Amino acid sequence: MKKINLISTGGTIACVPTENGLAPGLTARELLDLLPGDYSEVSCLDLFSMDSSNIQPEEWVTIAEAVRSCIGKCDGVVLTHGTDTMAYTASMLSFMLAGIPIPVVLTGAQFPAAYPDSDGRRNLENALIAANSLTGGVYICFGNSLMLGCRAVKTRTTSLNAFESINYPYVGTVSDGRMFTLYNPVLPSGFNFSTDIDANVALIKLIPGMSPHMLDLLPDCDIHGVVVEGFGLGGMHSIRRNHLEAIRRLMEKGIPVVLTSQCLYEQSSPDIYEVSRPLRDLGIISAGDMTTEAAITKLMWVLGRTKNMQVVRMLMQKNLVGELTELG
Ligand code: ASP
């Protein structure tokens, strides 16, 4: 086994029963001690003991710095994390740690690792095996599936196969103590560590009849960038309640608007339908086939670099860490 560091942040995997319900309580070492094998060589760091519903941009920065400090000291990192926001953390770490030369493998569980039938012990073992086999990059290992972190989405609340790789091949499977590679992602080479982000980003999911006034309120809420989940390929109301005009007003105020889809699979595009063509002319930024989690965290990361609309558009529509299939 290579030298692996285990960083714990909480989540169900580390939960113990309390009077008020399940709460993270186990340390990284206590998690390892639940596994059948000998993992005494794995170094442990207890970073947080949090339900991932409380993991926010401040924690992303702390996690990224903790992972960076592992470079040169170990061959891979396993990060235990609650499943509820794991896809956001994995996406943000993919940008903050772009080109990281060691693997960072996030995992967690649907049931506390100390429970007899928990998936947590298998998930942790599989993540350790994946970290031992992979080279660089940020991944989620859950169940037997290994996926690129910026392509993963939590799609099930309780089933053991809680995560799916969206619009991207699975990187591998882990079973019987071995990792089998299914796909080698093309990842950036030079390590570019950057935790400067602008978290003042909003996600708006359109519903039929939604007032465009909601979009107009965003600048007063100090929002600097917006991701809009449109209908299907990215349609939105243009009659009675004109979302297109509200988006024009946002863009005129220098607030970039990124168009994504309410559909989980396949890409969004303003190019196809009459209802959304004007969005293209307004300069709306297409999220292509990025997950909503990747589009949001990428927009935060890009806005931490620049507020120049042209540069924001260029970076959002460029594949940086495997999050986007660029159309030719
Ligand atoms: N509420 C938990 C969390 O995200 C759920 C889990 O870990 O599965 O921290």
PDB file of C-alpha atoms in Angstrom, residues 9 14 19 118 125 129 154 157 191 201 203 219 229 292:
ATOM      1  CA  THR A   9     -14.979  15.989   7.770  1.00  0.00           C
ATOM      2  CA  ALA A  14     -18.935   9.059  10.950  1.00  0.00           C
ATOM      3  CA  GLU A  19     -30.595  12.281  21.696  1.00  0.00           C
ATOM      4  CA  SER A 118     -23.522  -0.092   6.777  1.00  0.00           C
ATOM      5  CA  GLU A 125     -12.008   0.490   1.854  1.00  0.00           C
ATOM      6  CA  ILE A 129      -7.914   1.148  -2.845  1.00  0.00           C
ATOM      7  CA  LYS A 154     -26.100  12.595  -5.731  1.00  0.00           C
ATOM      8  CA  THR A 157     -31.387   9.848  -0.992  1.00  0.00           C
ATOM      9  CA  PHE A 191      -0.744  22.098 -10.449  1.00  0.00           C
ATOM     10  CA  VAL A 201     -23.722  33.168  -6.795  1.00  0.00           C
ATOM     11  CA  LEU A 203     -29.109  29.208  -8.609  1.00  0.00           C
ATOM     12  CA  PRO A 219     -28.525  42.412  -7.529  1.00  0.00           C
ATOM     13  CA  GLU A 229     -31.939  26.043 -14.721  1.00  0.00           C
ATOM     14  CA  THR A 292     -25.484  22.125 -11.947  1.00  0.00           C
TER      15      THR A 292
END
